[in-house]
Amino acid sequence: MMSQSTVRPHRTPGEAPVVREPAHVPVAHVVRGGMIEGVHHGSVVVLAADGSVAYQAGDIEVACYPRSALKPLQAVGLLRAGLPPLDEELLALVAASHSGEERHLAGARRILAPAELTEDDLRNVPDLPYDPAVRDEWIRRGLGPSRLAQNCSGKHAAMLLTARTRGWRLDDYLDAGHPLQQELAATVEDLTGQRIAHVTVDGCGAPLFSVSLHGLTRAAARLATAAPGTDEGRVAAAMRAHPEMVSGSNRDVARLVRAVPGLLAKDGFEGVQVAALPDGRAVGVKIADGGDRARMPVTAAALALCGVDPGVLAAFATAPVLGGGAPVGTLRAVHPTAPQLS
C-alpha cells in the first residue's frame, strides 16, 4: 500500500443555497433575418477582483448542479485527499471533460498504472468519445462504448489511485458515503464557502454536489488566484498549461484559454461555464434549458465586463444562424449593462 498523506483542515463553510425553482432571465437572443426568433434564459454572475459581485442577472444564489464545471474543485480535493504527484498534463486530465482523443485515453491509463489498475477497475459509465470526429472514427474502427473513452475517465482514474493510496476500498469508491467522496465534498464546501445543498448522481456515476452559481464562481476565483505550489495553484497551472487535456483539441473552452492570457476555464453539461482571471475577476454562467449553443456567447459577454479585450472575444461572442446553408442571423448575448472592470 502507498503511503498515506496528511489531510489539512478545511474552513467552516456558510449556509447551503436554497433548493427551489430558479428565477432565470433572458441572457441570449437567437436572431434570424433581423427578428428575435428564440430566447435563452439563464443566470450570470461577474465577480470583481476583491470577490464582490460586480454584475448579476437571474438567480445566482439558488442551488444548481455545476456538472463537470465542478471537476477542478474535485481535482483539488483529490490532491488534499492524497493523490500522488502527477505531471501537469495528467493533473489537467483529472479536471477534464475530455474529447476521447488517444492522448486522453493514454493519460487515463498512465494515472491508473502506479496503482496497478486497469480500465476494468473504473466504475464510470461506458461511452463513445465526446468529440464527433473522434467518435465517428471510433465507430468506423468497429469500437463500442468504453470506460476510458467516456469523458470523465481521468477523474475516475485519479479517484481510484487516491483510494488505493489511502488504503480505502475500490469497489464502492463512487458511493457518497465513501471516505474519498466525503473528502471531496469537504473540499467543495471549503472552496465555494457554502454548504452543499443536495447530493445526487452525475452522468458518469460519481456523486454530484449542488452549490450556487455564485459559490461555484467564487471557487473558480480561488483557484485562479492561488499561490504556486498549493493544491489549488497546481490544478490551475495544469489546466492553463494543457487546455487540450481539460477538453479537447477542437473544443471552444481550449480555444478560449489559449486566447485569453492566464484564464482558467471549465464547462459543464446543462449549459454551465466558469472562467477566472489571475487577479480574481471571474464569471459564472448557467443556461436554463441546458442547451450548449448559448453558453460561450454569454460567457464572452461576461468576460468583456471583466475587461478582456473584445477583439480577443469576438470569435466567441456570437454563433451563426443559418438559412439555406448560409448565415442569416446570429445567436448573441443580451447585452448586460454594467461598468467594465479593470
JSON list of N, CA and C in Angstrom, two decimals, residues 186-239:
[
{"chain": "A", "resi": 186, "resn": "ALA", "atom": "N", "xyz": [-16.06, 17.86, 1.30]},
{"chain": "A", "resi": 186, "resn": "ALA", "atom": "CA", "xyz": [-15.50, 18.87, 2.21]},
{"chain": "A", "resi": 186, "resn": "ALA", "atom": "C", "xyz": [-14.72, 19.93, 1.45]},
{"chain": "A", "resi": 187, "resn": "THR", "atom": "N", "xyz": [-14.02, 19.52, 0.41]},
{"chain": "A", "resi": 187, "resn": "THR", "atom": "CA", "xyz": [-13.27, 20.48, -0.40]},
{"chain": "A", "resi": 187, "resn": "THR", "atom": "C", "xyz": [-14.21, 21.40, -1.17]},
{"chain": "A", "resi": 188, "resn": "VAL", "atom": "N", "xyz": [-15.27, 20.85, -1.73]},
{"chain": "A", "resi": 188, "resn": "VAL", "atom": "CA", "xyz": [-16.26, 21.67, -2.44]},
{"chain": "A", "resi": 188, "resn": "VAL", "atom": "C", "xyz": [-16.84, 22.72, -1.50]},
{"chain": "A", "resi": 189, "resn": "GLU", "atom": "N", "xyz": [-17.18, 22.32, -0.29]},
{"chain": "A", "resi": 189, "resn": "GLU", "atom": "CA", "xyz": [-17.73, 23.28, 0.67]},
{"chain": "A", "resi": 189, "resn": "GLU", "atom": "C", "xyz": [-16.70, 24.34, 1.04]},
{"chain": "A", "resi": 190, "resn": "ASP", "atom": "N", "xyz": [-15.44, 23.92, 1.20]},
{"chain": "A", "resi": 190, "resn": "ASP", "atom": "CA", "xyz": [-14.39, 24.86, 1.55]},
{"chain": "A", "resi": 190, "resn": "ASP", "atom": "C", "xyz": [-14.18, 25.90, 0.45]},
{"chain": "A", "resi": 191, "resn": "LEU", "atom": "N", "xyz": [-14.05, 25.46, -0.80]},
{"chain": "A", "resi": 191, "resn": "LEU", "atom": "CA", "xyz": [-13.72, 26.36, -1.89]},
{"chain": "A", "resi": 191, "resn": "LEU", "atom": "C", "xyz": [-14.89, 27.26, -2.28]},
{"chain": "A", "resi": 192, "resn": "THR", "atom": "N", "xyz": [-16.12, 26.74, -2.19]},
{"chain": "A", "resi": 192, "resn": "THR", "atom": "CA", "xyz": [-17.28, 27.57, -2.54]},
{"chain": "A", "resi": 192, "resn": "THR", "atom": "C", "xyz": [-17.69, 28.47, -1.39]},
{"chain": "A", "resi": 193, "resn": "GLY", "atom": "N", "xyz": [-17.30, 28.12, -0.16]},
{"chain": "A", "resi": 193, "resn": "GLY", "atom": "CA", "xyz": [-17.68, 28.90, 1.00]},
{"chain": "A", "resi": 193, "resn": "GLY", "atom": "C", "xyz": [-19.11, 28.66, 1.44]},
{"chain": "A", "resi": 194, "resn": "GLN", "atom": "N", "xyz": [-19.70, 27.54, 1.02]},
{"chain": "A", "resi": 194, "resn": "GLN", "atom": "CA", "xyz": [-21.09, 27.25, 1.41]},
{"chain": "A", "resi": 194, "resn": "GLN", "atom": "C", "xyz": [-21.30, 25.75, 1.54]},
{"chain": "A", "resi": 195, "resn": "ARG", "atom": "N", "xyz": [-22.31, 25.40, 2.31]},
{"chain": "A", "resi": 195, "resn": "ARG", "atom": "CA", "xyz": [-22.67, 24.00, 2.45]},
{"chain": "A", "resi": 195, "resn": "ARG", "atom": "C", "xyz": [-23.26, 23.46, 1.16]},
{"chain": "A", "resi": 196, "resn": "ILE", "atom": "N", "xyz": [-23.06, 22.20, 0.92]},
{"chain": "A", "resi": 196, "resn": "ILE", "atom": "CA", "xyz": [-23.69, 21.53, -0.22]},
{"chain": "A", "resi": 196, "resn": "ILE", "atom": "C", "xyz": [-25.18, 21.41, 0.06]},
{"chain": "A", "resi": 197, "resn": "ALA", "atom": "N", "xyz": [-25.99, 21.82, -0.92]},
{"chain": "A", "resi": 197, "resn": "ALA", "atom": "CA", "xyz": [-27.43, 21.84, -0.72]},
{"chain": "A", "resi": 197, "resn": "ALA", "atom": "C", "xyz": [-28.07, 20.47, -0.93]},
{"chain": "A", "resi": 198, "resn": "HIS", "atom": "N", "xyz": [-27.52, 19.70, -1.86]},
{"chain": "A", "resi": 198, "resn": "HIS", "atom": "CA", "xyz": [-28.14, 18.42, -2.22]},
{"chain": "A", "resi": 198, "resn": "HIS", "atom": "C", "xyz": [-27.10, 17.58, -2.92]},
{"chain": "A", "resi": 199, "resn": "VAL", "atom": "N", "xyz": [-27.20, 16.27, -2.77]},
{"chain": "A", "resi": 199, "resn": "VAL", "atom": "CA", "xyz": [-26.28, 15.34, -3.43]},
{"chain": "A", "resi": 199, "resn": "VAL", "atom": "C", "xyz": [-27.08, 14.37, -4.28]},
{"chain": "A", "resi": 200, "resn": "THR", "atom": "N", "xyz": [-26.66, 14.19, -5.54]},
{"chain": "A", "resi": 200, "resn": "THR", "atom": "CA", "xyz": [-27.30, 13.22, -6.41]},
{"chain": "A", "resi": 200, "resn": "THR", "atom": "C", "xyz": [-26.20, 12.49, -7.17]},
{"chain": "A", "resi": 201, "resn": "VAL", "atom": "N", "xyz": [-26.52, 11.88, -8.30]},
{"chain": "A", "resi": 201, "resn": "VAL", "atom": "CA", "xyz": [-25.55, 11.13, -9.09]},
{"chain": "A", "resi": 201, "resn": "VAL", "atom": "C", "xyz": [-25.36, 11.82, -10.43]},
{"chain": "A", "resi": 202, "resn": "ASP", "atom": "N", "xyz": [-24.12, 12.07, -10.81]},
{"chain": "A", "resi": 202, "resn": "ASP", "atom": "CA", "xyz": [-23.81, 12.70, -12.09]},
{"chain": "A", "resi": 202, "resn": "ASP", "atom": "C", "xyz": [-23.94, 11.67, -13.21]},
{"chain": "A", "resi": 203, "resn": "GLY", "atom": "N", "xyz": [-23.83, 12.14, -14.45]},
{"chain": "A", "resi": 203, "resn": "GLY", "atom": "CA", "xyz": [-23.99, 11.25, -15.59]},
{"chain": "A", "resi": 203, "resn": "GLY", "atom": "C", "xyz": [-22.97, 10.12, -15.62]},
{"chain": "A", "resi": 204, "resn": "CYS", "atom": "N", "xyz": [-21.77, 10.37, -15.09]},
{"chain": "A", "resi": 204, "resn": "CYS", "atom": "CA", "xyz": [-20.71, 9.36, -15.09]},
{"chain": "A", "resi": 204, "resn": "CYS", "atom": "C", "xyz": [-20.86, 8.37, -13.95]},
{"chain": "A", "resi": 205, "resn": "GLY", "atom": "N", "xyz": [-21.76, 8.64, -13.01]},
{"chain": "A", "resi": 205, "resn": "GLY", "atom": "CA", "xyz": [-21.96, 7.76, -11.87]},
{"chain": "A", "resi": 205, "resn": "GLY", "atom": "C", "xyz": [-21.39, 8.26, -10.57]},
{"chain": "A", "resi": 206, "resn": "ALA", "atom": "N", "xyz": [-20.60, 9.35, -10.62]},
{"chain": "A", "resi": 206, "resn": "ALA", "atom": "CA", "xyz": [-19.99, 9.90, -9.40]},
{"chain": "A", "resi": 206, "resn": "ALA", "atom": "C", "xyz": [-20.99, 10.77, -8.65]},
{"chain": "A", "resi": 207, "resn": "PRO", "atom": "N", "xyz": [-20.82, 10.95, -7.34]},
{"chain": "A", "resi": 207, "resn": "PRO", "atom": "CA", "xyz": [-21.67, 11.88, -6.61]},
{"chain": "A", "resi": 207, "resn": "PRO", "atom": "C", "xyz": [-21.56, 13.28, -7.18]},
{"chain": "A", "resi": 208, "resn": "LEU", "atom": "N", "xyz": [-22.70, 13.98, -7.24]},
{"chain": "A", "resi": 208, "resn": "LEU", "atom": "CA", "xyz": [-22.76, 15.34, -7.76]},
{"chain": "A", "resi": 208, "resn": "LEU", "atom": "C", "xyz": [-23.28, 16.26, -6.66]},
{"chain": "A", "resi": 209, "resn": "PHE", "atom": "N", "xyz": [-22.51, 17.29, -6.35]},
{"chain": "A", "resi": 209, "resn": "PHE", "atom": "CA", "xyz": [-22.81, 18.17, -5.25]},
{"chain": "A", "resi": 209, "resn": "PHE", "atom": "C", "xyz": [-23.44, 19.48, -5.75]},
{"chain": "A", "resi": 210, "resn": "SER", "atom": "N", "xyz": [-24.53, 19.88, -5.15]},
{"chain": "A", "resi": 210, "resn": "SER", "atom": "CA", "xyz": [-25.24, 21.09, -5.56]},
{"chain": "A", "resi": 210, "resn": "SER", "atom": "C", "xyz": [-24.79, 22.27, -4.73]},
{"chain": "A", "resi": 211, "resn": "VAL", "atom": "N", "xyz": [-24.36, 23.35, -5.43]},
{"chain": "A", "resi": 211, "resn": "VAL", "atom": "CA", "xyz": [-24.00, 24.62, -4.81]},
{"chain": "A", "resi": 211, "resn": "VAL", "atom": "C", "xyz": [-24.65, 25.72, -5.63]},
{"chain": "A", "resi": 212, "resn": "SER", "atom": "N", "xyz": [-24.40, 26.97, -5.31]},
{"chain": "A", "resi": 212, "resn": "SER", "atom": "CA", "xyz": [-24.95, 28.06, -6.11]},
{"chain": "A", "resi": 212, "resn": "SER", "atom": "C", "xyz": [-23.96, 28.46, -7.20]},
{"chain": "A", "resi": 213, "resn": "LEU", "atom": "N", "xyz": [-24.47, 29.14, -8.23]},
{"chain": "A", "resi": 213, "resn": "LEU", "atom": "CA", "xyz": [-23.59, 29.66, -9.28]},
{"chain": "A", "resi": 213, "resn": "LEU", "atom": "C", "xyz": [-22.60, 30.65, -8.70]},
{"chain": "A", "resi": 214, "resn": "HIS", "atom": "N", "xyz": [-23.04, 31.45, -7.73]},
{"chain": "A", "resi": 214, "resn": "HIS", "atom": "CA", "xyz": [-22.16, 32.40, -7.06]},
{"chain": "A", "resi": 214, "resn": "HIS", "atom": "C", "xyz": [-21.03, 31.66, -6.34]},
{"chain": "A", "resi": 215, "resn": "GLY", "atom": "N", "xyz": [-21.38, 30.61, -5.59]},
{"chain": "A", "resi": 215, "resn": "GLY", "atom": "CA", "xyz": [-20.37, 29.85, -4.88]},
{"chain": "A", "resi": 215, "resn": "GLY", "atom": "C", "xyz": [-19.39, 29.16, -5.81]},
{"chain": "A", "resi": 216, "resn": "LEU", "atom": "N", "xyz": [-19.89, 28.62, -6.91]},
{"chain": "A", "resi": 216, "resn": "LEU", "atom": "CA", "xyz": [-19.03, 27.95, -7.89]},
{"chain": "A", "resi": 216, "resn": "LEU", "atom": "C", "xyz": [-18.04, 28.95, -8.50]},
{"chain": "A", "resi": 217, "resn": "THR", "atom": "N", "xyz": [-18.53, 30.14, -8.82]},
{"chain": "A", "resi": 217, "resn": "THR", "atom": "CA", "xyz": [-17.66, 31.17, -9.41]},
{"chain": "A", "resi": 217, "resn": "THR", "atom": "C", "xyz": [-16.64, 31.66, -8.40]},
{"chain": "A", "resi": 218, "resn": "ARG", "atom": "N", "xyz": [-17.05, 31.78, -7.16]},
{"chain": "A", "resi": 218, "resn": "ARG", "atom": "CA", "xyz": [-16.11, 32.16, -6.09]},
{"chain": "A", "resi": 218, "resn": "ARG", "atom": "C", "xyz": [-14.99, 31.12, -5.98]},
{"chain": "A", "resi": 219, "resn": "ALA", "atom": "N", "xyz": [-15.33, 29.85, -6.11]},
{"chain": "A", "resi": 219, "resn": "ALA", "atom": "CA", "xyz": [-14.32, 28.79, -6.05]},
{"chain": "A", "resi": 219, "resn": "ALA", "atom": "C", "xyz": [-13.36, 28.88, -7.23]},
{"chain": "A", "resi": 220, "resn": "ALA", "atom": "N", "xyz": [-13.89, 29.18, -8.43]},
{"chain": "A", "resi": 220, "resn": "ALA", "atom": "CA", "xyz": [-13.02, 29.33, -9.60]},
{"chain": "A", "resi": 220, "resn": "ALA", "atom": "C", "xyz": [-12.02, 30.46, -9.38]},
{"chain": "A", "resi": 221, "resn": "ALA", "atom": "N", "xyz": [-12.48, 31.55, -8.78]},
{"chain": "A", "resi": 221, "resn": "ALA", "atom": "CA", "xyz": [-11.58, 32.67, -8.49]},
{"chain": "A", "resi": 221, "resn": "ALA", "atom": "C", "xyz": [-10.51, 32.26, -7.49]},
{"chain": "A", "resi": 222, "resn": "ARG", "atom": "N", "xyz": [-10.87, 31.44, -6.52]},
{"chain": "A", "resi": 222, "resn": "ARG", "atom": "CA", "xyz": [-9.88, 30.97, -5.54]},
{"chain": "A", "resi": 222, "resn": "ARG", "atom": "C", "xyz": [-8.78, 30.16, -6.20]},
{"chain": "A", "resi": 223, "resn": "LEU", "atom": "N", "xyz": [-9.16, 29.30, -7.15]},
{"chain": "A", "resi": 223, "resn": "LEU", "atom": "CA", "xyz": [-8.15, 28.53, -7.87]},
{"chain": "A", "resi": 223, "resn": "LEU", "atom": "C", "xyz": [-7.28, 29.44, -8.72]},
{"chain": "A", "resi": 224, "resn": "ALA", "atom": "N", "xyz": [-7.93, 30.39, -9.40]},
{"chain": "A", "resi": 224, "resn": "ALA", "atom": "CA", "xyz": [-7.19, 31.25, -10.33]},
{"chain": "A", "resi": 224, "resn": "ALA", "atom": "C", "xyz": [-6.18, 32.14, -9.63]},
{"chain": "A", "resi": 225, "resn": "THR", "atom": "N", "xyz": [-6.43, 32.48, -8.37]},
{"chain": "A", "resi": 225, "resn": "THR", "atom": "CA", "xyz": [-5.54, 33.38, -7.63]},
{"chain": "A", "resi": 225, "resn": "THR", "atom": "C", "xyz": [-4.63, 32.65, -6.65]},
{"chain": "A", "resi": 226, "resn": "ALA", "atom": "N", "xyz": [-4.69, 31.34, -6.64]},
{"chain": "A", "resi": 226, "resn": "ALA", "atom": "CA", "xyz": [-3.94, 30.56, -5.65]},
{"chain": "A", "resi": 226, "resn": "ALA", "atom": "C", "xyz": [-2.43, 30.67, -5.88]},
{"chain": "A", "resi": 227, "resn": "ALA", "atom": "N", "xyz": [-1.69, 30.58, -4.80]},
{"chain": "A", "resi": 227, "resn": "ALA", "atom": "CA", "xyz": [-0.23, 30.65, -4.87]},
{"chain": "A", "resi": 227, "resn": "ALA", "atom": "C", "xyz": [0.33, 29.40, -5.55]},
{"chain": "A", "resi": 228, "resn": "PRO", "atom": "N", "xyz": [1.39, 29.55, -6.32]},
{"chain": "A", "resi": 228, "resn": "PRO", "atom": "CA", "xyz": [2.03, 28.36, -6.93]},
{"chain": "A", "resi": 228, "resn": "PRO", "atom": "C", "xyz": [2.45, 27.37, -5.85]},
{"chain": "A", "resi": 229, "resn": "GLY", "atom": "N", "xyz": [2.27, 26.11, -6.15]},
{"chain": "A", "resi": 229, "resn": "GLY", "atom": "CA", "xyz": [2.68, 25.07, -5.22]},
{"chain": "A", "resi": 229, "resn": "GLY", "atom": "C", "xyz": [1.60, 24.61, -4.28]},
{"chain": "A", "resi": 230, "resn": "THR", "atom": "N", "xyz": [0.54, 25.43, -4.09]},
{"chain": "A", "resi": 230, "resn": "THR", "atom": "CA", "xyz": [-0.61, 24.97, -3.32]},
{"chain": "A", "resi": 230, "resn": "THR", "atom": "C", "xyz": [-1.41, 23.99, -4.18]},
{"chain": "A", "resi": 231, "resn": "ASP", "atom": "N", "xyz": [-2.29, 23.23, -3.55]},
{"chain": "A", "resi": 231, "resn": "ASP", "atom": "CA", "xyz": [-3.10, 22.30, -4.32]},
{"chain": "A", "resi": 231, "resn": "ASP", "atom": "C", "xyz": [-3.95, 23.04, -5.35]},
{"chain": "A", "resi": 232, "resn": "GLU", "atom": "N", "xyz": [-4.54, 24.17, -4.92]},
{"chain": "A", "resi": 232, "resn": "GLU", "atom": "CA", "xyz": [-5.34, 24.98, -5.84]},
{"chain": "A", "resi": 232, "resn": "GLU", "atom": "C", "xyz": [-4.47, 25.52, -6.98]},
{"chain": "A", "resi": 233, "resn": "GLY", "atom": "N", "xyz": [-3.29, 26.00, -6.63]},
{"chain": "A", "resi": 233, "resn": "GLY", "atom": "CA", "xyz": [-2.39, 26.56, -7.63]},
{"chain": "A", "resi": 233, "resn": "GLY", "atom": "C", "xyz": [-1.89, 25.52, -8.61]},
{"chain": "A", "resi": 234, "resn": "ARG", "atom": "N", "xyz": [-1.66, 24.32, -8.13]},
{"chain": "A", "resi": 234, "resn": "ARG", "atom": "CA", "xyz": [-1.19, 23.24, -9.01]},
{"chain": "A", "resi": 234, "resn": "ARG", "atom": "C", "xyz": [-2.26, 22.87, -10.03]},
{"chain": "A", "resi": 235, "resn": "VAL", "atom": "N", "xyz": [-3.51, 22.78, -9.60]},
{"chain": "A", "resi": 235, "resn": "VAL", "atom": "CA", "xyz": [-4.59, 22.45, -10.52]},
{"chain": "A", "resi": 235, "resn": "VAL", "atom": "C", "xyz": [-4.77, 23.57, -11.55]},
{"chain": "A", "resi": 236, "resn": "ALA", "atom": "N", "xyz": [-4.74, 24.82, -11.09]},
{"chain": "A", "resi": 236, "resn": "ALA", "atom": "CA", "xyz": [-4.91, 25.95, -12.00]},
{"chain": "A", "resi": 236, "resn": "ALA", "atom": "C", "xyz": [-3.79, 25.98, -13.04]},
{"chain": "A", "resi": 237, "resn": "ALA", "atom": "N", "xyz": [-2.55, 25.78, -12.60]},
{"chain": "A", "resi": 237, "resn": "ALA", "atom": "CA", "xyz": [-1.42, 25.81, -13.52]},
{"chain": "A", "resi": 237, "resn": "ALA", "atom": "C", "xyz": [-1.52, 24.71, -14.56]},
{"chain": "A", "resi": 238, "resn": "ALA", "atom": "N", "xyz": [-1.93, 23.53, -14.14]},
{"chain": "A", "resi": 238, "resn": "ALA", "atom": "CA", "xyz": [-2.06, 22.41, -15.06]},
{"chain": "A", "resi": 238, "resn": "ALA", "atom": "C", "xyz": [-3.14, 22.67, -16.10]},
{"chain": "A", "resi": 239, "resn": "MET", "atom": "N", "xyz": [-4.28, 23.22, -15.67]},
{"chain": "A", "resi": 239, "resn": "MET", "atom": "CA", "xyz": [-5.37, 23.49, -16.59]},
{"chain": "A", "resi": 239, "resn": "MET", "atom": "C", "xyz": [-5.01, 24.57, -17.59]}
]
